[in-house]
Coordinates of C-alpha atoms in Angstrom, one line a residue:
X568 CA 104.9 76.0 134.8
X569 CA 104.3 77.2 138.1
X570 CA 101.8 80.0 138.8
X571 CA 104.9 82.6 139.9
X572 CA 106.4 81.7 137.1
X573 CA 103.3 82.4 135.0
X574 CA 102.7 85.8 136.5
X575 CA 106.1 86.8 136.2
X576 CA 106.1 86.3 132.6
X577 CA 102.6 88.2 132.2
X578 CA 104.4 91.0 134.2
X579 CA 107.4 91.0 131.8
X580 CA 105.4 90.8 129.0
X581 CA 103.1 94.1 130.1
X582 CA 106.0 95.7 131.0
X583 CA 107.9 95.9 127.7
X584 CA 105.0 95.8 125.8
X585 CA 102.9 98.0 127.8
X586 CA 99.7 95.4 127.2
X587 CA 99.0 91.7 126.6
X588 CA 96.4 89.8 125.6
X589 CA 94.9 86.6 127.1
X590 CA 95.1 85.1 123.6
X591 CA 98.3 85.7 123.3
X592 CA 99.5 84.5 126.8
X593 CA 97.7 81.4 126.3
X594 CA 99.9 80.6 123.2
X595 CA 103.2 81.7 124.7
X596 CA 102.5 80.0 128.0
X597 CA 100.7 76.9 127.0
X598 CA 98.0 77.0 129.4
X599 CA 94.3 77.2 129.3
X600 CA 92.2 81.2 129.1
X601 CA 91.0 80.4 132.7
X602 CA 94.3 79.8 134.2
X603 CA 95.9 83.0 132.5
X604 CA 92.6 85.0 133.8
X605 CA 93.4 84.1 137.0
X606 CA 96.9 85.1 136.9
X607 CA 96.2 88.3 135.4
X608 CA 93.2 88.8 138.3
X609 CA 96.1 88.0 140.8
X610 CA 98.9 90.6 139.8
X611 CA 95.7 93.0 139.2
X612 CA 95.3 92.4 143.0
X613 CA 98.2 93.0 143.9
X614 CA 98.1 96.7 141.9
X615 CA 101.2 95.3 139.5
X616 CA 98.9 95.2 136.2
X617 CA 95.2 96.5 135.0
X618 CA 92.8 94.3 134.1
X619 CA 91.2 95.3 130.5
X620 CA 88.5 93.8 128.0
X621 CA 90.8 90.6 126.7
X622 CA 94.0 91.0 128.3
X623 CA 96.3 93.1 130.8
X624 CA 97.5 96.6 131.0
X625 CA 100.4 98.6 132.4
X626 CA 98.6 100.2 135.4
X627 CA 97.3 103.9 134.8
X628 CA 96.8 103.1 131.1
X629 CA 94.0 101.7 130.4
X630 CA 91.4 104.0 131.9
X631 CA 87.8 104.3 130.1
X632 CA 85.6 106.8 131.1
X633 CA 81.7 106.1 130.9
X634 CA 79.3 107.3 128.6
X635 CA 77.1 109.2 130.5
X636 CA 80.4 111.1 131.8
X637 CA 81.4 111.8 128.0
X638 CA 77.8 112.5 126.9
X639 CA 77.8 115.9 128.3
X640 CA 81.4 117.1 127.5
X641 CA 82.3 119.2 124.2
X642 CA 78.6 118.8 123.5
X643 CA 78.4 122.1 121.0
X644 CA 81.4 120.7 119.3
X645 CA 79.8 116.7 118.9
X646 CA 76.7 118.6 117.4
X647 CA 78.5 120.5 115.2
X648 CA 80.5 117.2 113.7
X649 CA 77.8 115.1 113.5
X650 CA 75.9 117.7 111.6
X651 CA 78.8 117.8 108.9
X652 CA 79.5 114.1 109.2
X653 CA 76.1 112.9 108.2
X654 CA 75.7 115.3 105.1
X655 CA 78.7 113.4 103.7
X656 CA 75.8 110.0 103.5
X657 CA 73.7 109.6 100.7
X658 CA 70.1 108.0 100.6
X659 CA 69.6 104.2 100.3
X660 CA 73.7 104.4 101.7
X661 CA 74.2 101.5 104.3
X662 CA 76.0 102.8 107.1
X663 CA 78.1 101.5 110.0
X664 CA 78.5 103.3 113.6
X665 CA 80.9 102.6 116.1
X666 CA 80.2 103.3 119.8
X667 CA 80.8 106.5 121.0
X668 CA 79.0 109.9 121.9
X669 CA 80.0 111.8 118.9
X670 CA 78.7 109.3 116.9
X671 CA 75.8 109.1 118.4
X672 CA 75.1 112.6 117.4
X673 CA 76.0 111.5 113.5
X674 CA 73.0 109.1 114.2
X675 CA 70.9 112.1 115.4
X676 CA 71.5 113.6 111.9
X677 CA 70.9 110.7 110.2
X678 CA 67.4 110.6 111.1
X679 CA 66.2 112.7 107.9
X680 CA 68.6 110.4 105.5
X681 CA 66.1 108.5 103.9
X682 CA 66.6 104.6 102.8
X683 CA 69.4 103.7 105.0
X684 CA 70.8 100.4 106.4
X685 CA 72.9 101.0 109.8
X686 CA 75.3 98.6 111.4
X687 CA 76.3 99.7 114.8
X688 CA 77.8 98.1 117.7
X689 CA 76.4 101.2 119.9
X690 CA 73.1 100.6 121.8
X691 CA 72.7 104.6 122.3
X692 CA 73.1 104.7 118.1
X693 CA 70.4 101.8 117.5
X694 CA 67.9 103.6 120.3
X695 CA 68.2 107.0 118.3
X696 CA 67.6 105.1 114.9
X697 CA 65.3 103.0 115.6
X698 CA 61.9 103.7 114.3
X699 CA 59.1 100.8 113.8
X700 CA 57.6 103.6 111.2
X701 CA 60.4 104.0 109.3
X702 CA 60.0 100.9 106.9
X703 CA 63.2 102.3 105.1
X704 CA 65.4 102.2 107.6
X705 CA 66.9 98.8 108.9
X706 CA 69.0 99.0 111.9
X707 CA 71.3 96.0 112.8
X708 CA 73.3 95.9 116.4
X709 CA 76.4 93.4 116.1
X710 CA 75.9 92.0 119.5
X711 CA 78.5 91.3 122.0
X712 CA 79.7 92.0 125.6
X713 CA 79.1 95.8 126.7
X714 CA 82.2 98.1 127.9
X715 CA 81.8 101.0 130.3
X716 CA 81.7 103.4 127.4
X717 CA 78.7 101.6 126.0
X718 CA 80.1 99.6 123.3
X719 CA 79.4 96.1 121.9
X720 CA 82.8 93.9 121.7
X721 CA 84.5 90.9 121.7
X722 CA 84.2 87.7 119.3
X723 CA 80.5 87.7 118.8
X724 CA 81.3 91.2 117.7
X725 CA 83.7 90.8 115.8
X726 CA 82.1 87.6 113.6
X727 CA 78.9 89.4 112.9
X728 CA 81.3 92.3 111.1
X729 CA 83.4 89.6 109.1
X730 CA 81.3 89.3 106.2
X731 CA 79.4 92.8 106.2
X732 CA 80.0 95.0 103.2
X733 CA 79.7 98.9 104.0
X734 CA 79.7 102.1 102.2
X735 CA 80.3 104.8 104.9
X736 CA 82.1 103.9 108.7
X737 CA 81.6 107.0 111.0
X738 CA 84.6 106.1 113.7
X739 CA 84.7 107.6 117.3
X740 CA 87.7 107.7 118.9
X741 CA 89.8 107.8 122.1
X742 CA 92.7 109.6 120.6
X743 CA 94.6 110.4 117.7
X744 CA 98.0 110.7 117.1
X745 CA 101.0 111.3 114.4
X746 CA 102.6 107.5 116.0
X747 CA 100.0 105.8 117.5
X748 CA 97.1 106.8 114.7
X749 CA 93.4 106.3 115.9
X750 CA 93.4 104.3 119.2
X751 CA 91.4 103.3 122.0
X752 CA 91.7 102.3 125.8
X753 CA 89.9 99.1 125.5
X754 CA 92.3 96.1 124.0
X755 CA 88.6 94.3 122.8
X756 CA 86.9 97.6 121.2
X757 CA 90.3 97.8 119.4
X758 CA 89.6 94.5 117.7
X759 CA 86.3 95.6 116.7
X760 CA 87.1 98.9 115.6
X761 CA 89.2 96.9 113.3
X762 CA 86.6 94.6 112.1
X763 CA 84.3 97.6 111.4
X764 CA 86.9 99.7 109.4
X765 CA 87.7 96.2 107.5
X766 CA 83.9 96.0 106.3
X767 CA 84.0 99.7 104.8
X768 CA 84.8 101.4 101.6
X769 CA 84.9 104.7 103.2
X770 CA 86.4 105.4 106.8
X771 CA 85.0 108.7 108.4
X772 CA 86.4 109.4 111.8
X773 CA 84.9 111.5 114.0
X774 CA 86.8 113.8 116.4
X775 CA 86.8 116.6 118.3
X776 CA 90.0 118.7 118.8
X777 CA 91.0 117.7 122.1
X778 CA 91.3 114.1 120.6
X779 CA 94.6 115.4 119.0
X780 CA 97.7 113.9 120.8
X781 CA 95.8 111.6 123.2
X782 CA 97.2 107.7 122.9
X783 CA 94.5 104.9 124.3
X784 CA 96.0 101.5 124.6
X785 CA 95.6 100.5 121.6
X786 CA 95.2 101.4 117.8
X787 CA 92.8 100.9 116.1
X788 CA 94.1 102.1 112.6
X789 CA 96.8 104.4 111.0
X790 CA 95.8 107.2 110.0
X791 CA 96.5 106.9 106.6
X792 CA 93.5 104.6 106.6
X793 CA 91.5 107.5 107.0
X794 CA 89.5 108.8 104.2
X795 CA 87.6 111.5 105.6
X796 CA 88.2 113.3 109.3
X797 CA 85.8 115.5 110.7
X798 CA 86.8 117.3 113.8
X799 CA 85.6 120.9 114.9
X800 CA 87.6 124.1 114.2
X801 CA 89.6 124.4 117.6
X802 CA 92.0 121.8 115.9
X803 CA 95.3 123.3 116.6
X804 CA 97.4 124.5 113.1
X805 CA 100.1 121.8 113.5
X806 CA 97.0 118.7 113.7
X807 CA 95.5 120.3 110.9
X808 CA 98.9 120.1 109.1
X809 CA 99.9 116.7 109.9
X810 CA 96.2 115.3 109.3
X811 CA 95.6 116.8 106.1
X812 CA 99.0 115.1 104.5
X813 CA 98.5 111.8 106.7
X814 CA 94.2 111.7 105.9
X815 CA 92.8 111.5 103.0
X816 CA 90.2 114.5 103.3
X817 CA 89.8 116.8 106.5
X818 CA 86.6 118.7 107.5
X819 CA 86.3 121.3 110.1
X820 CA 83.1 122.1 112.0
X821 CA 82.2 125.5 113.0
X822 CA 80.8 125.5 116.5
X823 CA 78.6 128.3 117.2
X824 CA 79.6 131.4 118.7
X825 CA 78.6 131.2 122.6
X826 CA 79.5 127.2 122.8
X827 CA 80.8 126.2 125.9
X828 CA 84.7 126.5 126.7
X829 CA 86.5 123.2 125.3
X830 CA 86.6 121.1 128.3
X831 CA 89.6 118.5 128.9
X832 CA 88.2 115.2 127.6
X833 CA 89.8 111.8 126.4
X834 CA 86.6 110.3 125.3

């Protein structure tokens, strides 16, 4: 097949599907990753498609912000779930984190849980663990290749999760919605997230209220997968409606009096 050819299948394909992956485009077209990559590279280019972690995207869709511009958005609110989040863990509990601010404040609170094992694909998460004093606490990173947002993805990733065995997940998300469920902007993290709510017997996902109604790229789960949700108390009346027939248990935080105005944030 001819590379116009190629590329205007890839573009057909994003354009009724809305993303591809290099996977499957390798399948479908019967070439090799590389010659797909380069394809996707060229109509990127040419502004007709995205480029994302593992594939290609409808342009516009697939934006991630960074870490350090998430880290210091809805801060009072992050605290405030984290805080509530990590009481639901009991000592000796293993524990898996994904990547994400607001779980990196669950990790914060975690600090005082005695006896725990943490899986995480979040190098922020491992950092605030980590403690050579701590002889109780072992903390595992799944490896992988790093994403803007500071996560760990991809195949390595997703092996070192296949065999793992948790008792708590605490989830961060890009959005959340009655359709789409829990989802994310990054096509790879999606897989991942996957992997990790595979290896747990309990799913916590942790999100603030302006999570509600935002679709990333990709889902992640449904939200009847969901066994606990902990978001903060600005969750408008119909989320907490929907979420507490579609979840399994829903928490509210109460953010301080005096905590910053929610600020706009798809993170």
């Amino acid at each position: 097949m001819l590379a116009r050819s190629r590329q205007e299948a890839i573009l057909d394909a994003v354009r009724r599907r809305g993303s591809v992956r290099v996977a499957d485009l390798v399948e479908q077209l019967g070439v090799s990753d590389m010659t797909v990559r380069r394809d996707i590279a060229e109509l990127a280019r040419r502004g007709l498609v995205d480029r994302v972690h593992g594939g290609a995207a409808t342009p516009g869709s697939s934006t991630e912000p960074g870490f350090a511009a998430k880290s210091v958005l809805r801060t009072a609110q992050k605290r405030a779930i984290g805080a509530l989040a990590a009481s639901l863990v009991e000592p000796g509990a293993s524990v898996a984190l994904s990547a994400g601010t607001t779980t990196v404040e669950v990790a914060r609170h975690l600090r005082d849980v005695p006896g725990l094992t943490v899986v995480t694909n979040s190098p922020p998460a491992a950092e605030v663990l980590h403690d050579p004093a701590r002889g109780d606490r072992t903390v595992v990173l799944t490896g992988g290749t790093r994403t803007p947002s500071d996560a760990l993805v991809g195949p390595v990733a997703v092996r070192s999760l296949q065999d793992l065995h948790v008792d708590h997940l605490f989830l961060g998300v890009h959005g959340l919605d009655v359709r789409a469920g829990l989802t994310t902007p990054n096509l790879v993290e999606g897989d991942t997230g996957r992997a990790l709510v595979d290896a747990a017997a309990r799913v916590v996902v942790v999100a603030d209220s302006t999570k509600w109604g935002v679709v990333g790229l990709t889902t992640i789960a449904a939200l009847e997968e969901v066994d606990v949700l902990v978001s903060d108390d600005g969750l408008p009346a119909d989320a907490r409606r929907v979420l507490a027939e579609r979840t399994g248990r829903l928490l509210l935080a109460e953010v301080p009096a005096g905590a910053t105005a929610p600020q706009e944030e798809n993170a």
